[in-house]
Amino acid sequence: MSSDTHEAMEGAASAGAVPDMVRLVMEQIQRRTREGTPLDDALKEALVSAGGREPFRGETPYVQVPPVKKSIVDTSAYQLAYRAASNLPKLEQGTYSTWLYRFKSHLALIPKAVEHLTWLEYPGNFIAPGWTMPSVLPSSGYDPELDHALGTMMVLTIGPKLQTSAMREARKQGGDLLTTMHAVLKRRVCNTNPSTRLRVEEKLSKVRQSKESIQKIGDTLGALFEEAENAGWEIDEVSQVLYLLKAIIEPYHSRRSIMLDSLDKGEPLTFQAALDKLKEEEELFNSRTESDVSATARATTKDTHGNNKGVGGGGGGSGGGKGGGGGGGKHRYNGPGCWNCGKTGHHKHQCPDKAVDPDKTHTNKGGGNKNTSGDSFKSQ
């Protein structure tokens, strides 16, 4: 670039007759050309650094538009968490702790969702083992849109009974939706007073199995364990197993003794593992019971058939006399009469009487005399 060009640019810049953006571009071009950059490249680089580019012929100058902020509701992470939360078991009375844990697990999918919350605490200042998170988090960087989005997602996880009352109170109190909703729900489903704990303890001590299945007993105890957690009372795994072993009936006492020995030795045993072992024992017990019932039924059927003499049986059938001489349940013929003696209950080749003259069509043994039909007509 010639000295005349430099002087012309410096004069134009010092004259103040050009806008600030043009002056900035000219200064960058001067600096780059002094460094040895070709004029065309220096011009392009100056335009790019100034927020624009060299327009093509016939093209309107390019103006850089700042990026538009994307709504949290439109992000794929929120949509995924929204669908997952809608499938959660609904929050009702006595299920607060499990609901809170599952809800927070789904919130972890959304960036900054967990940090946004101000209510990450267990009821009654109860802190689960292993949790180092403070009971209340600072609400710095509060985002009203994120709060509304998370509050909308929370509404999906509430049962119909709690949803109506919680929404009514949230509208009255105002404030951010998420924190207000949670405060209302926590007050309605959490009872941390000593009387609640005493009531749960009494329920646990009375749980006994009668005709319920092992799974049904496990579900009953699990609901009470969760109710105790809502009251701020943590029941450890060993105590949960002991409550289960105390509730089962006598057929499972042998398996109970084995598990008690394991606990005495300090071997780890969770409530779910103990429940699975008892369910296996229940299946074995039911299969043995079915086998015993089937064997008894077969024995009864065999005895009944053995005492049944059948048709023509000795004294027990419909065709006594010689024809039923103690058949003892043997199948007897019950078709048309014998062609030899005329009686029913046997074929001709089985006839106990002696063979008669083929010319005689009937044999009468009632009076001890054998007469042909012709003799009978003659006597008449």
GROMACS .gro file of C-alpha atoms in nm:
model
  380
    1MET     CA    1   0.000   0.000   0.000
    2SER     CA    2   0.147   0.340  -0.100
    3SER     CA    3   0.226   0.623   0.136
    4ASP     CA    4  -0.037   0.835  -0.038
    5THR     CA    5  -0.305   0.583   0.058
    6HIS     CA    6  -0.191   0.586   0.422
    7GLU     CA    7  -0.196   0.961   0.427
    8ALA     CA    8  -0.543   0.969   0.271
    9MET     CA    9  -0.680   0.724   0.529
   10GLU     CA   10  -0.519   0.908   0.818
   11GLY     CA   11  -0.659   1.235   0.693
   12ALA     CA   12  -1.008   1.091   0.655
   13ALA     CA   13  -0.996   0.934   1.001
   14SER     CA   14  -0.873   1.255   1.164
   15ALA     CA   15  -1.131   1.467   0.987
   16GLY     CA   16  -1.412   1.311   1.188
   17ALA     CA   17  -1.631   1.301   0.881
   18VAL     CA   18  -1.685   0.924   0.896
   19PRO     CA   19  -1.879   0.715   1.146
   20ASP     CA   20  -1.703   0.531   1.429
   21MET     CA   21  -1.741   0.187   1.264
   22VAL     CA   22  -1.572   0.310   0.947
   23ARG     CA   23  -1.296   0.471   1.148
   24LEU     CA   24  -1.243   0.144   1.336
   25VAL     CA   25  -1.220  -0.052   1.011
   26MET     CA   26  -0.972   0.195   0.866
   27GLU     CA   27  -0.752   0.175   1.174
   28GLN     CA   28  -0.747  -0.206   1.155
   29ILE     CA   29  -0.662  -0.193   0.785
   30GLN     CA   30  -0.373   0.044   0.853
   31ARG     CA   31  -0.239  -0.178   1.129
   32ARG     CA   32  -0.265  -0.497   0.924
   33THR     CA   33  -0.105  -0.343   0.615
   34ARG     CA   34   0.186  -0.216   0.824
   35GLU     CA   35   0.232  -0.577   0.941
   36GLY     CA   36   0.260  -0.690   0.580
   37THR     CA   37  -0.092  -0.821   0.522
   38PRO     CA   38  -0.219  -0.771   0.166
   39LEU     CA   39  -0.480  -0.500   0.134
   40ASP     CA   40  -0.761  -0.735   0.024
   41ASP     CA   41  -0.699  -0.974   0.314
   42ALA     CA   42  -0.665  -0.686   0.558
   43LEU     CA   43  -0.999  -0.546   0.442
   44LYS     CA   44  -1.178  -0.882   0.483
   45GLU     CA   45  -1.029  -0.943   0.826
   46ALA     CA   46  -1.121  -0.594   0.939
   47LEU     CA   47  -1.479  -0.637   0.825
   48VAL     CA   48  -1.512  -0.973   1.001
   49SER     CA   49  -1.365  -0.842   1.326
   50ALA     CA   50  -1.598  -0.543   1.309
   51GLY     CA   51  -1.902  -0.774   1.303
   52GLY     CA   52  -1.970  -0.782   0.933
   53ARG     CA   53  -1.831  -0.917   0.609
   54GLU     CA   54  -1.757  -0.784   0.261
   55PRO     CA   55  -2.089  -0.766   0.075
   56PHE     CA   56  -2.117  -0.919  -0.267
   57ARG     CA   57  -2.228  -0.713  -0.563
   58GLY     CA   58  -2.606  -0.666  -0.553
   59GLU     CA   59  -2.630  -0.796  -0.194
   60THR     CA   60  -2.751  -0.596   0.102
   61PRO     CA   61  -2.490  -0.553   0.375
   62TYR     CA   62  -2.484  -0.836   0.632
   63VAL     CA   63  -2.594  -0.746   0.984
   64GLN     CA   64  -2.510  -0.994   1.261
   65VAL     CA   65  -2.820  -1.076   1.476
   66PRO     CA   66  -2.763  -1.187   1.835
   67PRO     CA   67  -2.880  -1.547   1.900
   68VAL     CA   68  -3.231  -1.586   2.042
   69LYS     CA   69  -3.248  -1.759   2.379
   70LYS     CA   70  -3.410  -2.101   2.353
   71SER     CA   71  -3.687  -2.169   2.599
   72ILE     CA   72  -3.623  -2.442   2.856
   73VAL     CA   73  -3.955  -2.597   2.757
   74ASP     CA   74  -3.829  -2.643   2.400
   75THR     CA   75  -3.514  -2.831   2.501
   76SER     CA   76  -3.495  -3.206   2.452
   77ALA     CA   77  -3.377  -3.256   2.810
   78TYR     CA   78  -3.692  -3.097   2.950
   79GLN     CA   79  -3.918  -3.292   2.715
   80LEU     CA   80  -3.750  -3.618   2.818
   81ALA     CA   81  -3.786  -3.537   3.188
   82TYR     CA   82  -4.145  -3.423   3.133
   83ARG     CA   83  -4.245  -3.756   2.976
   84ALA     CA   84  -4.063  -3.955   3.243
   85ALA     CA   85  -4.221  -3.759   3.528
   86SER     CA   86  -4.570  -3.809   3.386
   87ASN     CA   87  -4.523  -4.186   3.433
   88LEU     CA   88  -4.426  -4.159   3.800
   89PRO     CA   89  -4.659  -4.307   4.064
   90LYS     CA   90  -4.882  -4.023   4.175
   91LEU     CA   91  -4.811  -3.848   4.503
   92GLU     CA   92  -5.072  -3.933   4.763
   93GLN     CA   93  -5.085  -3.947   5.139
   94GLY     CA   94  -4.791  -4.143   5.280
   95THR     CA   95  -4.572  -4.157   4.967
   96TYR     CA   96  -4.385  -3.828   4.996
   97SER     CA   97  -4.029  -3.954   5.045
   98THR     CA   98  -4.036  -4.194   4.751
   99TRP     CA   99  -4.204  -3.937   4.530
  100LEU     CA  100  -3.948  -3.668   4.619
  101TYR     CA  101  -3.655  -3.899   4.543
  102ARG     CA  102  -3.797  -4.002   4.204
  103PHE     CA  103  -3.891  -3.648   4.110
  104LYS     CA  104  -3.542  -3.517   4.187
  105SER     CA  105  -3.390  -3.802   3.986
  106HIS     CA  106  -3.580  -3.688   3.677
  107LEU     CA  107  -3.493  -3.323   3.739
  108ALA     CA  108  -3.125  -3.412   3.713
  109LEU     CA  109  -3.177  -3.450   3.337
  110ILE     CA  110  -3.249  -3.076   3.303
  111PRO     CA  111  -2.948  -2.839   3.319
  112LYS     CA  112  -2.949  -2.614   3.629
  113ALA     CA  113  -3.279  -2.763   3.750
  114VAL     CA  114  -3.142  -2.903   4.075
  115GLU     CA  115  -2.947  -2.584   4.150
  116HIS     CA  116  -3.263  -2.383   4.090
  117LEU     CA  117  -3.458  -2.552   4.367
  118THR     CA  118  -3.465  -2.419   4.721
  119TRP     CA  119  -3.633  -2.717   4.888
  120LEU     CA  120  -3.392  -3.010   4.856
  121GLU     CA  121  -3.450  -3.142   5.205
  122TYR     CA  122  -3.611  -3.439   5.371
  123PRO     CA  123  -3.917  -3.378   5.590
  124GLY     CA  124  -3.853  -3.276   5.948
  125ASN     CA  125  -3.483  -3.203   5.883
  126PHE     CA  126  -3.436  -3.574   5.821
  127ILE     CA  127  -3.118  -3.629   5.619
  128ALA     CA  128  -3.068  -3.964   5.450
  129PRO     CA  129  -2.736  -4.139   5.514
  130GLY     CA  130  -2.471  -4.039   5.262
  131TRP     CA  131  -2.629  -3.705   5.170
  132THR     CA  132  -2.388  -3.413   5.197
  133MET     CA  133  -2.616  -3.162   5.028
  134PRO     CA  134  -2.740  -2.878   5.252
  135SER     CA  135  -3.104  -2.874   5.348
  136VAL     CA  136  -3.162  -2.545   5.165
  137LEU     CA  137  -2.979  -2.429   4.851
  138PRO     CA  138  -2.927  -2.064   4.756
  139SER     CA  139  -3.161  -1.942   4.485
  140SER     CA  140  -2.901  -1.739   4.299
  141GLY     CA  141  -2.963  -1.704   3.928
  142TYR     CA  142  -3.339  -1.743   3.971
  143ASP     CA  143  -3.507  -1.815   3.639
  144PRO     CA  144  -3.885  -1.758   3.637
  145GLU     CA  145  -3.928  -1.957   3.318
  146LEU     CA  146  -3.743  -2.257   3.460
  147ASP     CA  147  -3.944  -2.232   3.780
  148HIS     CA  148  -4.270  -2.233   3.588
  149ALA     CA  149  -4.157  -2.525   3.371
  150LEU     CA  150  -4.055  -2.737   3.672
  151GLY     CA  151  -4.374  -2.645   3.855
  152THR     CA  152  -4.578  -2.759   3.557
  153MET     CA  153  -4.389  -3.087   3.555
  154MET     CA  154  -4.452  -3.131   3.929
  155VAL     CA  155  -4.827  -3.096   3.881
  156LEU     CA  156  -4.822  -3.406   3.660
  157THR     CA  157  -4.687  -3.618   3.945
  158ILE     CA  158  -4.955  -3.526   4.201
  159GLY     CA  159  -5.265  -3.737   4.259
  160PRO     CA  160  -5.605  -3.583   4.183
  161LYS     CA  161  -5.701  -3.528   4.547
  162LEU     CA  162  -5.387  -3.336   4.636
  163GLN     CA  163  -5.368  -3.157   4.304
  164THR     CA  164  -5.687  -2.955   4.349
  165SER     CA  165  -5.611  -2.835   4.701
  166ALA     CA  166  -5.243  -2.768   4.628
  167MET     CA  167  -5.318  -2.558   4.320
  168ARG     CA  168  -5.580  -2.358   4.513
  169GLU     CA  169  -5.338  -2.273   4.794
  170ALA     CA  170  -5.054  -2.200   4.551
  171ARG     CA  171  -5.270  -1.942   4.373
  172LYS     CA  172  -5.353  -1.774   4.704
  173GLN     CA  173  -4.994  -1.759   4.829
  174GLY     CA  174  -4.837  -1.644   4.503
  175GLY     CA  175  -4.461  -1.640   4.462
  176ASP     CA  176  -4.264  -1.882   4.248
  177LEU     CA  177  -4.477  -2.179   4.150
  178LEU     CA  178  -4.234  -2.460   4.222
  179THR     CA  179  -4.138  -2.362   4.577
  180THR     CA  180  -4.497  -2.273   4.671
  181MET     CA  181  -4.634  -2.600   4.536
  182HIS     CA  182  -4.377  -2.802   4.723
  183ALA     CA  183  -4.440  -2.619   5.051
  184VAL     CA  184  -4.812  -2.689   5.022
  185LEU     CA  185  -4.759  -3.056   4.938
  186LYS     CA  186  -4.507  -3.110   5.214
  187ARG     CA  187  -4.742  -2.960   5.472
  188ARG     CA  188  -5.023  -3.190   5.360
  189VAL     CA  189  -4.840  -3.522   5.332
  190CYS     CA  190  -4.568  -3.497   5.598
  191ASN     CA  191  -4.634  -3.539   5.969
  192THR     CA  192  -4.322  -3.523   6.184
  193ASN     CA  193  -4.484  -3.501   6.526
  194PRO     CA  194  -4.419  -3.772   6.791
  195SER     CA  195  -4.780  -3.893   6.785
  196THR     CA  196  -4.744  -3.987   6.418
  197ARG     CA  197  -4.434  -4.193   6.491
  198LEU     CA  198  -4.611  -4.371   6.778
  199ARG     CA  199  -4.903  -4.453   6.552
  200VAL     CA  200  -4.672  -4.600   6.288
  201GLU     CA  201  -4.490  -4.809   6.550
  202GLU     CA  202  -4.820  -4.954   6.671
  203LYS     CA  203  -4.919  -5.045   6.315
  204LEU     CA  204  -4.586  -5.217   6.252
  205SER     CA  205  -4.611  -5.423   6.570
  206LYS     CA  206  -4.957  -5.552   6.472
  207VAL     CA  207  -4.876  -5.669   6.119
  208ARG     CA  208  -4.936  -6.046   6.101
  209GLN     CA  209  -4.987  -6.281   5.810
  210SER     CA  210  -5.311  -6.480   5.796
  211LYS     CA  211  -5.417  -6.577   5.444
  212GLU     CA  212  -5.218  -6.307   5.265
  213SER     CA  213  -4.931  -6.388   5.036
  214ILE     CA  214  -4.572  -6.301   5.121
  215GLN     CA  215  -4.578  -6.022   4.862
  216LYS     CA  216  -4.889  -5.872   5.019
  217ILE     CA  217  -4.723  -5.865   5.361
  218GLY     CA  218  -4.415  -5.706   5.206
  219ASP     CA  219  -4.625  -5.433   5.043
  220THR     CA  220  -4.801  -5.360   5.373
  221LEU     CA  221  -4.473  -5.327   5.559
  222GLY     CA  222  -4.318  -5.119   5.280
  223ALA     CA  223  -4.602  -4.866   5.300
  224LEU     CA  224  -4.553  -4.838   5.676
  225PHE     CA  225  -4.176  -4.796   5.636
  226GLU     CA  226  -4.239  -4.508   5.397
  227GLU     CA  227  -4.492  -4.354   5.635
  228ALA     CA  228  -4.230  -4.375   5.911
  229GLU     CA  229  -3.976  -4.203   5.684
  230ASN     CA  230  -4.225  -3.923   5.620
  231ALA     CA  231  -4.246  -3.879   5.998
  232GLY     CA  232  -3.868  -3.839   6.020
  233TRP     CA  233  -3.804  -4.191   6.151
  234GLU     CA  234  -3.554  -4.397   5.955
  235ILE     CA  235  -3.591  -4.774   5.998
  236ASP     CA  236  -3.266  -4.950   5.913
  237GLU     CA  237  -3.252  -5.262   5.696
  238VAL     CA  238  -3.203  -5.509   5.983
  239SER     CA  239  -3.507  -5.373   6.165
  240GLN     CA  240  -3.711  -5.397   5.846
  241VAL     CA  241  -3.610  -5.762   5.806
  242LEU     CA  242  -3.705  -5.835   6.168
  243TYR     CA  243  -4.049  -5.682   6.118
  244LEU     CA  244  -4.095  -5.910   5.816
  245LEU     CA  245  -3.980  -6.225   5.998
  246LYS     CA  246  -4.208  -6.141   6.288
  247ALA     CA  247  -4.512  -6.117   6.062
  248ILE     CA  248  -4.488  -6.451   5.877
  249ILE     CA  249  -4.679  -6.767   5.973
  250GLU     CA  250  -4.549  -7.104   6.095
  251PRO     CA  251  -4.480  -7.281   5.759
  252TYR     CA  252  -4.198  -7.032   5.695
  253HIS     CA  253  -4.036  -7.053   6.039
  254SER     CA  254  -3.762  -7.289   5.916
  255ARG     CA  255  -3.647  -7.030   5.662
  256ARG     CA  256  -3.685  -6.763   5.928
  257SER     CA  257  -3.441  -6.949   6.155
  258ILE     CA  258  -3.184  -6.963   5.875
  259MET     CA  259  -3.208  -6.588   5.812
  260LEU     CA  260  -3.188  -6.510   6.184
  261ASP     CA  261  -2.867  -6.713   6.205
  262SER     CA  262  -2.727  -6.511   5.915
  263LEU     CA  263  -2.812  -6.186   6.093
  264ASP     CA  264  -2.651  -6.311   6.414
  265LYS     CA  265  -2.331  -6.376   6.219
  266GLY     CA  266  -2.334  -6.021   6.087
  267GLU     CA  267  -2.404  -6.121   5.727
  268PRO     CA  268  -2.575  -5.845   5.525
  269LEU     CA  269  -2.941  -5.906   5.447
  270THR     CA  270  -3.170  -5.645   5.298
  271PHE     CA  271  -3.547  -5.633   5.327
  272GLN     CA  272  -3.595  -5.709   4.956
  273ALA     CA  273  -3.354  -6.006   4.971
  274ALA     CA  274  -3.540  -6.150   5.271
  275LEU     CA  275  -3.870  -6.099   5.092
  276ASP     CA  276  -3.743  -6.285   4.784
  277LYS     CA  277  -3.622  -6.579   4.996
  278LEU     CA  278  -3.961  -6.608   5.166
  279LYS     CA  279  -4.138  -6.593   4.829
  280GLU     CA  280  -3.925  -6.887   4.712
  281GLU     CA  281  -4.023  -7.076   5.027
  282GLU     CA  282  -4.387  -6.989   4.958
  283GLU     CA  283  -4.366  -7.140   4.609
  284LEU     CA  284  -4.217  -7.462   4.749
  285PHE     CA  285  -4.482  -7.480   5.019
  286ASN     CA  286  -4.764  -7.429   4.767
  287SER     CA  287  -4.622  -7.693   4.531
  288ARG     CA  288  -4.594  -7.947   4.815
  289THR     CA  289  -4.950  -7.872   4.922
  290GLU     CA  290  -5.079  -7.924   4.568
  291SER     CA  291  -4.891  -8.256   4.543
  292ASP     CA  292  -5.040  -8.378   4.872
  293VAL     CA  293  -5.390  -8.285   4.762
  294SER     CA  294  -5.344  -8.462   4.426
  295ALA     CA  295  -5.211  -8.777   4.594
  296THR     CA  296  -5.505  -8.785   4.836
  297ALA     CA  297  -5.750  -8.739   4.550
  298ARG     CA  298  -5.593  -9.026   4.354
  299ALA     CA  299  -5.603  -9.256   4.656
  300THR     CA  300  -5.969  -9.174   4.720
  301THR     CA  301  -6.059  -9.236   4.358
  302LYS     CA  302  -5.875  -9.569   4.352
  303ASP     CA  303  -6.048  -9.688   4.669
  304THR     CA  304  -6.387  -9.589   4.532
  305HIS     CA  305  -6.329  -9.779   4.208
  306GLY     CA  306  -6.198 -10.081   4.394
  307ASN     CA  307  -6.517 -10.118   4.599
  308ASN     CA  308  -6.740 -10.074   4.298
  309LYS     CA  309  -6.836 -10.422   4.178
  310GLY     CA  310  -6.990 -10.295   3.861
  311VAL     CA  311  -7.295 -10.430   3.679
  312GLY     CA  312  -7.359 -10.789   3.770
  313GLY     CA  313  -7.110 -10.782   4.056
  314GLY     CA  314  -7.153 -11.025   4.341
  315GLY     CA  315  -7.449 -10.889   4.531
  316GLY     CA  316  -7.370 -10.530   4.435
  317GLY     CA  317  -7.480 -10.522   4.071
  318SER     CA  318  -7.809 -10.536   3.894
  319GLY     CA  319  -7.759 -10.887   3.768
  320GLY     CA  320  -7.687 -11.112   4.063
  321GLY     CA  321  -7.702 -11.492   4.071
  322LYS     CA  322  -7.470 -11.699   3.862
  323GLY     CA  323  -7.407 -11.417   3.619
  324GLY     CA  324  -7.254 -11.194   3.886
  325GLY     CA  325  -7.039 -11.440   4.069
  326GLY     CA  326  -6.793 -11.194   4.230
  327GLY     CA  327  -6.665 -10.997   3.934
  328GLY     CA  328  -6.480 -10.760   4.170
  329GLY     CA  329  -6.501 -10.452   3.951
  330LYS     CA  330  -6.427 -10.633   3.625
  331HIS     CA  331  -6.601 -10.485   3.328
  332ARG     CA  332  -6.908 -10.689   3.243
  333TYR     CA  333  -7.098 -10.702   2.915
  334ASN     CA  334  -7.423 -10.505   2.936
  335GLY     CA  335  -7.558 -10.551   2.586
  336PRO     CA  336  -7.850 -10.766   2.456
  337GLY     CA  337  -7.931 -11.094   2.623
  338CYS     CA  338  -7.715 -11.404   2.580
  339TRP     CA  339  -7.816 -11.609   2.280
  340ASN     CA  340  -7.773 -11.927   2.481
  341CYS     CA  341  -7.956 -11.857   2.809
  342GLY     CA  342  -8.129 -11.525   2.736
  343LYS     CA  343  -7.977 -11.348   3.031
  344THR     CA  344  -7.787 -11.023   3.015
  345GLY     CA  345  -7.436 -10.956   3.140
  346HIS     CA  346  -7.236 -11.185   2.913
  347HIS     CA  347  -7.194 -11.314   2.559
  348LYS     CA  348  -7.284 -11.658   2.436
  349HIS     CA  349  -6.926 -11.785   2.454
  350GLN     CA  350  -6.911 -11.667   2.817
  351CYS     CA  351  -7.239 -11.834   2.915
  352PRO     CA  352  -7.196 -12.029   3.240
  353ASP     CA  353  -7.472 -12.275   3.138
  354LYS     CA  354  -7.409 -12.574   2.917
  355ALA     CA  355  -7.468 -12.546   2.549
  356VAL     CA  356  -7.822 -12.641   2.441
  357ASP     CA  357  -7.951 -12.812   2.135
  358PRO     CA  358  -7.928 -12.578   1.839
  359ASP     CA  359  -8.281 -12.674   1.738
  360LYS     CA  360  -8.419 -12.536   2.061
  361THR     CA  361  -8.478 -12.163   2.042
  362HIS     CA  362  -8.530 -12.101   2.415
  363THR     CA  363  -8.427 -12.264   2.740
  364ASN     CA  364  -8.638 -12.225   3.050
  365LYS     CA  365  -8.447 -12.298   3.367
  366GLY     CA  366  -8.699 -12.152   3.605
  367GLY     CA  367  -8.881 -12.484   3.679
  368GLY     CA  368  -8.595 -12.716   3.602
  369ASN     CA  369  -8.765 -12.851   3.287
  370LYS     CA  370  -8.643 -12.780   2.940
  371ASN     CA  371  -8.926 -12.746   2.691
  372THR     CA  372  -8.925 -12.638   2.334
  373SER     CA  373  -9.165 -12.386   2.206
  374GLY     CA  374  -9.338 -12.666   2.011
  375ASP     CA  375  -9.402 -12.868   2.329
  376SER     CA  376  -9.548 -12.563   2.491
  377PHE     CA  377  -9.796 -12.518   2.210
  378LYS     CA  378  -9.892 -12.886   2.231
  379SER     CA  379  -9.958 -12.863   2.598
  380GLN     CA  380 -10.188 -12.571   2.540
   0.00000   0.00000   0.00000
